[in-house]
JSON list of C-alpha atoms in Angstrom, two decimals:
[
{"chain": "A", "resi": 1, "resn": "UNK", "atom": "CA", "xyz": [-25.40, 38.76, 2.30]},
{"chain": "A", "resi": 2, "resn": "UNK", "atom": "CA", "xyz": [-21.78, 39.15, 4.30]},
{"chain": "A", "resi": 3, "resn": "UNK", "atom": "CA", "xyz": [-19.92, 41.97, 3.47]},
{"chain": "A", "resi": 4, "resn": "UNK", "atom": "CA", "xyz": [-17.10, 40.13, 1.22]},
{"chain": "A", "resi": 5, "resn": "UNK", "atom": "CA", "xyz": [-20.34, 38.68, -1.13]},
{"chain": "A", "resi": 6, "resn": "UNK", "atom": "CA", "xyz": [-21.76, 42.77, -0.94]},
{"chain": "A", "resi": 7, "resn": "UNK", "atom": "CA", "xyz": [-17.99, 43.67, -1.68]},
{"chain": "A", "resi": 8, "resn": "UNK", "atom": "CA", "xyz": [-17.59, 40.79, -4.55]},
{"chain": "A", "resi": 9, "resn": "UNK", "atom": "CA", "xyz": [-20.68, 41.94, -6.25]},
{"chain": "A", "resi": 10, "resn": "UNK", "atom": "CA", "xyz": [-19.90, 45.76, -6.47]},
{"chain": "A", "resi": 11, "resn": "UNK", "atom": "CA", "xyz": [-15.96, 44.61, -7.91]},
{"chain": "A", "resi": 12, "resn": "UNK", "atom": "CA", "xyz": [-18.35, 42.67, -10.61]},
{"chain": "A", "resi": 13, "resn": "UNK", "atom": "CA", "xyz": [-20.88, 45.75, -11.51]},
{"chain": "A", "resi": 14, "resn": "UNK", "atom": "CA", "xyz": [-18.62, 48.79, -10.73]},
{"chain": "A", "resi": 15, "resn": "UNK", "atom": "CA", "xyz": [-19.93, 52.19, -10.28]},
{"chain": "A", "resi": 16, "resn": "UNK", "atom": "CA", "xyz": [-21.75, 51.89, -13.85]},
{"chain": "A", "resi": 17, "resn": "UNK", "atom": "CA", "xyz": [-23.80, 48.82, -12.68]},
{"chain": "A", "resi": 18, "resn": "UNK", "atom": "CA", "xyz": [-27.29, 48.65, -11.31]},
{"chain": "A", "resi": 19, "resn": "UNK", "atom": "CA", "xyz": [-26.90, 47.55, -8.62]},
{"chain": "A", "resi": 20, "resn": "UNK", "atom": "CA", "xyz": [-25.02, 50.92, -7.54]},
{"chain": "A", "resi": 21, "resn": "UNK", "atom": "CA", "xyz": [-27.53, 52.88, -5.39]},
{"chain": "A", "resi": 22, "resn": "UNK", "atom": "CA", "xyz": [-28.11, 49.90, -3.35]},
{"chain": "A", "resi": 23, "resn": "UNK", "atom": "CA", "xyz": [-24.61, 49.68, -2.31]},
{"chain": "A", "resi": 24, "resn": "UNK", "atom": "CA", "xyz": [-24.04, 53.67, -1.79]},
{"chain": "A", "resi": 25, "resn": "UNK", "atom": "CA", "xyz": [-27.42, 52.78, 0.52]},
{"chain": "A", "resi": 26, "resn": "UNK", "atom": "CA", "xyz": [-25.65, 50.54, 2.13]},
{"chain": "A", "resi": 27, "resn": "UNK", "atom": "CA", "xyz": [-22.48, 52.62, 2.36]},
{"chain": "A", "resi": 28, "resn": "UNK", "atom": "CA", "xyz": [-24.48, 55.72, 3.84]},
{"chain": "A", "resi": 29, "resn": "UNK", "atom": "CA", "xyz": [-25.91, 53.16, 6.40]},
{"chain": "A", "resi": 30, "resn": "UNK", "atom": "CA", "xyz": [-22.80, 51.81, 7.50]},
{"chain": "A", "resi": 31, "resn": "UNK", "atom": "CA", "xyz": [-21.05, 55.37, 7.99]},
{"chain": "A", "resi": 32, "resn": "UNK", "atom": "CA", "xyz": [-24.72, 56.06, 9.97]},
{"chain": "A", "resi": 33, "resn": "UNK", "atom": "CA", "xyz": [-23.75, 53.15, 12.50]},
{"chain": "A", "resi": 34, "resn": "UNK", "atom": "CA", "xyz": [-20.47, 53.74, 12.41]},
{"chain": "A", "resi": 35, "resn": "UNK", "atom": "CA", "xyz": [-19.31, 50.45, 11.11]},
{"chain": "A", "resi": 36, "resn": "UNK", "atom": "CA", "xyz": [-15.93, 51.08, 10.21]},
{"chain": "A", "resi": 37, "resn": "UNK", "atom": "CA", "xyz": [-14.73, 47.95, 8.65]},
{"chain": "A", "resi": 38, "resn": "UNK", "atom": "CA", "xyz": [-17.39, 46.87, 6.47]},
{"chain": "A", "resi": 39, "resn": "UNK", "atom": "CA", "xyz": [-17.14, 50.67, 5.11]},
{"chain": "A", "resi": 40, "resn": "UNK", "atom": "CA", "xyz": [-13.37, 49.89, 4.60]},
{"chain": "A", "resi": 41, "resn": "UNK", "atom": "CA", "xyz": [-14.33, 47.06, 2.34]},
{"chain": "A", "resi": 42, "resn": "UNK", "atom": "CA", "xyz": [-16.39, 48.98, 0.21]},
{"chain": "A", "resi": 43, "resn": "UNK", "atom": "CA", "xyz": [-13.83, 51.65, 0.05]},
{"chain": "A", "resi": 44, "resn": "UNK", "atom": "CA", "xyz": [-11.21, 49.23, -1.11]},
{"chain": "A", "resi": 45, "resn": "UNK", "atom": "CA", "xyz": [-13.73, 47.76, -3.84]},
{"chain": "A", "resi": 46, "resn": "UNK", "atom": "CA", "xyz": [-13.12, 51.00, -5.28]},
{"chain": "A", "resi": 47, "resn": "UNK", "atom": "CA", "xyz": [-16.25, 53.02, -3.55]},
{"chain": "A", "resi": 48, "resn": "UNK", "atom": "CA", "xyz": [-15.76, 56.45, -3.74]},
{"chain": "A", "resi": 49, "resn": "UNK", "atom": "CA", "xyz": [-14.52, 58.06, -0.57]},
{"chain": "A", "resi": 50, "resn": "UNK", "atom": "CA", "xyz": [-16.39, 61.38, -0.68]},
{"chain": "A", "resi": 51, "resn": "UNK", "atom": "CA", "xyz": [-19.80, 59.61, -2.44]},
{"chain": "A", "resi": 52, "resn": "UNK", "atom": "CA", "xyz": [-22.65, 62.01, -1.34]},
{"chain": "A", "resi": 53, "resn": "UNK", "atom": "CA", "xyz": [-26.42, 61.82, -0.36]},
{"chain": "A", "resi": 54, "resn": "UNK", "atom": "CA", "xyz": [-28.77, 63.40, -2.84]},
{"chain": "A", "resi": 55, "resn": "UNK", "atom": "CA", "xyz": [-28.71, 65.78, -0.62]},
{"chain": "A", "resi": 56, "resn": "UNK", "atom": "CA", "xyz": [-24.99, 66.21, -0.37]},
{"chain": "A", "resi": 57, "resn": "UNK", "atom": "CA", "xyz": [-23.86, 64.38, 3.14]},
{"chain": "A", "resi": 58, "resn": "UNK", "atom": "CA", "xyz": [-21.18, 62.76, 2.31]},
{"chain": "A", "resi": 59, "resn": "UNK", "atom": "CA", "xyz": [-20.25, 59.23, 4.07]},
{"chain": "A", "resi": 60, "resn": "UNK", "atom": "CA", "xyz": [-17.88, 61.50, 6.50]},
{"chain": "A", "resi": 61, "resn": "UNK", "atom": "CA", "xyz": [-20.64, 63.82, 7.19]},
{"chain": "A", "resi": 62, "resn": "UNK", "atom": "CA", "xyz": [-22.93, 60.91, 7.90]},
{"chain": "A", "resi": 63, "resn": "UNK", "atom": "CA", "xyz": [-20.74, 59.51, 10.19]},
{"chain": "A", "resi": 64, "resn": "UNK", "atom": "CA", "xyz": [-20.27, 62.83, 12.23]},
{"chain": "A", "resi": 65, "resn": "UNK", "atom": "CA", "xyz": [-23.52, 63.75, 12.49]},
{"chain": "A", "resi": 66, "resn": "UNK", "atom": "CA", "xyz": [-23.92, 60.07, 13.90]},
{"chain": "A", "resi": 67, "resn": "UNK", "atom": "CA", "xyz": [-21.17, 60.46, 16.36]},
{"chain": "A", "resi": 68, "resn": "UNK", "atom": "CA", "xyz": [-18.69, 58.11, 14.91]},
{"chain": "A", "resi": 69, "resn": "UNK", "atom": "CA", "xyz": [-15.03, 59.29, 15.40]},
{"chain": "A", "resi": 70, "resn": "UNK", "atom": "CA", "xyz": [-13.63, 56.45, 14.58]},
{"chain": "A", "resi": 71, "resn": "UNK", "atom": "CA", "xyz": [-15.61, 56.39, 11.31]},
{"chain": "A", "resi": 72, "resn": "UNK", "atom": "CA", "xyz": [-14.53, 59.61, 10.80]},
{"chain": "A", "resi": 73, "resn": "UNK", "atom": "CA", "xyz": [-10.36, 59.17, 10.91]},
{"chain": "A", "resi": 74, "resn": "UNK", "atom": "CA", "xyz": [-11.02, 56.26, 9.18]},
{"chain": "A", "resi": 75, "resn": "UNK", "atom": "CA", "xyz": [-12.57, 57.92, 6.19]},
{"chain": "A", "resi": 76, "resn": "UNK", "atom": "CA", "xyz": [-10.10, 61.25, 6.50]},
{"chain": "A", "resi": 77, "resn": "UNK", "atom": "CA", "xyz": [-7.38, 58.22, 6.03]},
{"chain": "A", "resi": 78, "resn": "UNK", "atom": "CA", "xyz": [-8.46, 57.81, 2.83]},
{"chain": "A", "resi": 79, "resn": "UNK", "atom": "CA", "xyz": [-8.71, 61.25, 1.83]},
{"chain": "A", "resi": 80, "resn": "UNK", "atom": "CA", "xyz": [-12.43, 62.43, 2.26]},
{"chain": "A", "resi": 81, "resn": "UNK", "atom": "CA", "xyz": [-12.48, 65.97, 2.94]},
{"chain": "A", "resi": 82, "resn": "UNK", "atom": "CA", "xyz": [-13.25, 66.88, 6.46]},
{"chain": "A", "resi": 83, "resn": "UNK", "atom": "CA", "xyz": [-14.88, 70.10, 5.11]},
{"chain": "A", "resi": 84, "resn": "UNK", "atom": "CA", "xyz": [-16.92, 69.38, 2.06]},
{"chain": "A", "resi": 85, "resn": "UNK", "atom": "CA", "xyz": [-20.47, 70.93, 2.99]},
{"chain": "A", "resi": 86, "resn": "UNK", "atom": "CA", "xyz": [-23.56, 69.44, 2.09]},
{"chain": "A", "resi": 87, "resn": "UNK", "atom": "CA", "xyz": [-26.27, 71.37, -0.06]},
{"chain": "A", "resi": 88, "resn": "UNK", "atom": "CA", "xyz": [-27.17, 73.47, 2.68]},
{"chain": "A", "resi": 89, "resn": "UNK", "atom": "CA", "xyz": [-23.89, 74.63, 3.25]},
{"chain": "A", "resi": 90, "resn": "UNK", "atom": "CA", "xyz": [-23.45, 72.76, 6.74]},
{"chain": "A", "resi": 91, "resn": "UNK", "atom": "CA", "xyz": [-19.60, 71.08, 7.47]},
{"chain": "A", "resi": 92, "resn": "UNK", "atom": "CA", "xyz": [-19.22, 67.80, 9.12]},
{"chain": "A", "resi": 93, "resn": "UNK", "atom": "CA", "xyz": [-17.73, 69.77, 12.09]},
{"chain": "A", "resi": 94, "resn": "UNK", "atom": "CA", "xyz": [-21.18, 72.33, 12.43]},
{"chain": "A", "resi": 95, "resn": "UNK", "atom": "CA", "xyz": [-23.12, 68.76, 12.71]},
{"chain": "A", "resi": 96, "resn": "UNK", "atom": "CA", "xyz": [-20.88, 67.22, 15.12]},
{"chain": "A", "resi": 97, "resn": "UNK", "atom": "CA", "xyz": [-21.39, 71.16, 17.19]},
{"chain": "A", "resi": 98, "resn": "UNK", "atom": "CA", "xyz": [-24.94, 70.80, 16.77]},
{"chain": "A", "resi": 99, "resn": "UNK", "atom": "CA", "xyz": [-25.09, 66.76, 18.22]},
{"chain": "A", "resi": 100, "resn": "UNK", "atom": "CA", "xyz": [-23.29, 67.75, 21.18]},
{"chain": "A", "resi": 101, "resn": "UNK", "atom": "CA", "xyz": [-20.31, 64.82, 19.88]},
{"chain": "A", "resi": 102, "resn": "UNK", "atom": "CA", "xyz": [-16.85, 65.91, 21.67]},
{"chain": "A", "resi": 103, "resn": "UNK", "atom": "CA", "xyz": [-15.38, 62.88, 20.40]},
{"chain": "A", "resi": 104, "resn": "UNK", "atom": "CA", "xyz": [-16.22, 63.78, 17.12]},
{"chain": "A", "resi": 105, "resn": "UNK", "atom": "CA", "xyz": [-15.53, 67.54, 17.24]},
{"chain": "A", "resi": 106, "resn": "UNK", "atom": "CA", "xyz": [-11.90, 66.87, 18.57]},
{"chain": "A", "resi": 107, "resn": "UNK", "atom": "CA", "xyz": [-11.30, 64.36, 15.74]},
{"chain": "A", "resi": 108, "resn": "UNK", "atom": "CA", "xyz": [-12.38, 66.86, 13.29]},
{"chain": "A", "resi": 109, "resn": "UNK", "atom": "CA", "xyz": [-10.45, 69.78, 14.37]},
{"chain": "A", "resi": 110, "resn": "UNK", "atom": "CA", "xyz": [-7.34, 67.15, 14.90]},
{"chain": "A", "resi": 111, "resn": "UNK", "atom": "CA", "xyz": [-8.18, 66.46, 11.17]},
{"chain": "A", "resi": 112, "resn": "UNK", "atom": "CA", "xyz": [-7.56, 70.07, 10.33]},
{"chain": "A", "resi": 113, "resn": "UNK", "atom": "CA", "xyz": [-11.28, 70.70, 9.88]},
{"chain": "A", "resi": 114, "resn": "UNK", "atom": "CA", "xyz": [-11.90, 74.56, 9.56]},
{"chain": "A", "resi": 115, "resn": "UNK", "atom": "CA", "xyz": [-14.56, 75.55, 12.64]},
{"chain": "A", "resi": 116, "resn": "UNK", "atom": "CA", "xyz": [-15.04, 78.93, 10.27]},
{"chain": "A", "resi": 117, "resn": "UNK", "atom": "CA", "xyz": [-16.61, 76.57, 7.28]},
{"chain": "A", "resi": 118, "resn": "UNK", "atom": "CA", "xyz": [-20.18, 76.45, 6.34]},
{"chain": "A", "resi": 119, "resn": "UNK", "atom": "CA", "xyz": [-23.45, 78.31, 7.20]},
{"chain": "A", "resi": 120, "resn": "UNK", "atom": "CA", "xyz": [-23.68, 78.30, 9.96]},
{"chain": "A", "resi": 121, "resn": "UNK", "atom": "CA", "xyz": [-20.28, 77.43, 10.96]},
{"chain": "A", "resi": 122, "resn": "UNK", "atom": "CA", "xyz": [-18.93, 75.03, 13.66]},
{"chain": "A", "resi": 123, "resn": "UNK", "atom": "CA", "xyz": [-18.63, 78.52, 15.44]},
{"chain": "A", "resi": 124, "resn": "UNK", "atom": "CA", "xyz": [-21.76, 79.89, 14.92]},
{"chain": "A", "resi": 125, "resn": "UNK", "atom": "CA", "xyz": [-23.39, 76.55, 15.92]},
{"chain": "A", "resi": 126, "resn": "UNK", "atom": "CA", "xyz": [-21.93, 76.82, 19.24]},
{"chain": "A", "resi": 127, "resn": "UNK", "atom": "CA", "xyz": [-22.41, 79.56, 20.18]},
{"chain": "A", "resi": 128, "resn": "UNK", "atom": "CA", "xyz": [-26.80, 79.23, 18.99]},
{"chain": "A", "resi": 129, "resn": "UNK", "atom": "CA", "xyz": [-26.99, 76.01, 21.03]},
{"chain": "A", "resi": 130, "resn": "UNK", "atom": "CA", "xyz": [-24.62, 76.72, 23.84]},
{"chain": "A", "resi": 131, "resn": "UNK", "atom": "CA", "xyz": [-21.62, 73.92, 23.13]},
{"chain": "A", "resi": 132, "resn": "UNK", "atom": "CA", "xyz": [-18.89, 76.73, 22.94]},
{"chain": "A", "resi": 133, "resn": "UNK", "atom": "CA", "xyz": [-17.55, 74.47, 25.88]},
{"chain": "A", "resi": 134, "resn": "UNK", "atom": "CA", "xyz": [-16.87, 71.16, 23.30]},
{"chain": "A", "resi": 135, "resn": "UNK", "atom": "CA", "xyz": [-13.49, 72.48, 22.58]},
{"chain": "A", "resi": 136, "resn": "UNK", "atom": "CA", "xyz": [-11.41, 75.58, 23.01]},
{"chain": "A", "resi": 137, "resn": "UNK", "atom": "CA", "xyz": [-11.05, 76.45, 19.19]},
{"chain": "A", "resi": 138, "resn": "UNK", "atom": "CA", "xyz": [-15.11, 76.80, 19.19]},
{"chain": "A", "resi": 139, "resn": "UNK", "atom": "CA", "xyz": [-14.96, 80.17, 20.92]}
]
C-alpha cells in the first residue's frame, strides 16, 4: 500500500477507527528509519505529532534514538516537544547522548532541548559513557 492509499485510509477511519494502531505502527516505524516524508503525510492526515509508544517514546524520541536529525526538525516543526520523556524518565536528547548521534544532539540542543531533562539527563549520560565531547553544552 503507497503512502497516499495508507494516508487516504486513516482520513476515512480517524483516530477512533480500527485500523488506528496499525497506522501509529507504521508511524513509529517510519520515525525509526527516519523517513521523513511519508511521516509528514501522516502528520497532515491529522496524526498526532507527539503520539507515544506504550511505553512512552514518542515519534521524536524514536527518531533520535535512531539517529534521524532530519526526522527530528521535521517533527519539532510541527510542534512535538523536544523534551517530553518517556516512562522511564529518559529525553530524546539523553538517547541521542547515549547513541553517540552528534547530528542529532546538535539538532536537539538547536531545538532548545534542555541537556538537564530526564533521569539520567543528556548530562549525566555523557558523562557515564564518555560523549561529554558531542557538544560543548554536555559538560
Amino acid at each position: 500500500m503507497s503512502a497516499q492509499d495508507e494516508v487516504e485510509r486513516f482520513s476515512g477511519q480517524g483516530p477512533g477507527g480500527e485500523d488506528f494502531a496499525d497506522i501509529a505502527q507504521r508511524a513509529f516505524d517510519l520515525a525509526r528509519t527516519g523517513d521523513s516524508d511519508r511521516l509528514e503525510a501522516y502528520l497532515s492526515a491529522g496524526l498526532p505529532v507527539d503520539l507515544a509508544t506504550g511505553s512512552g517514546d514518542s515519534l521524536l524520541m524514536l527518531a533520535a534514538y535512531h539517529g534521524h536529525a532530519a526526522t527530528v526538525a521535521a517533527l519539532a516543526a510541527r510542534g512535538a516537544d523536544v523534551n517530553a520523556l518517556n516512562d522511564r524518565g529518559q529525553s530524546p536528547l539523553a538517547g541521542a547522548v547515549f547513541k553517540g548521534s552528534a547530528a542529532v544532539v546538535e539538532q536537539l540542543l538547536k531545538l532548545g532541548a534542555d541537556p538537564d531533562a530526564g533521569q539520567p539527563s543528556a548530562r549525566q549520560t555523557a558523562a557515564m559513557f564518555d560523549r561529554v565531547g558531542l557538544h560543548p553544552d554536555l559538560g
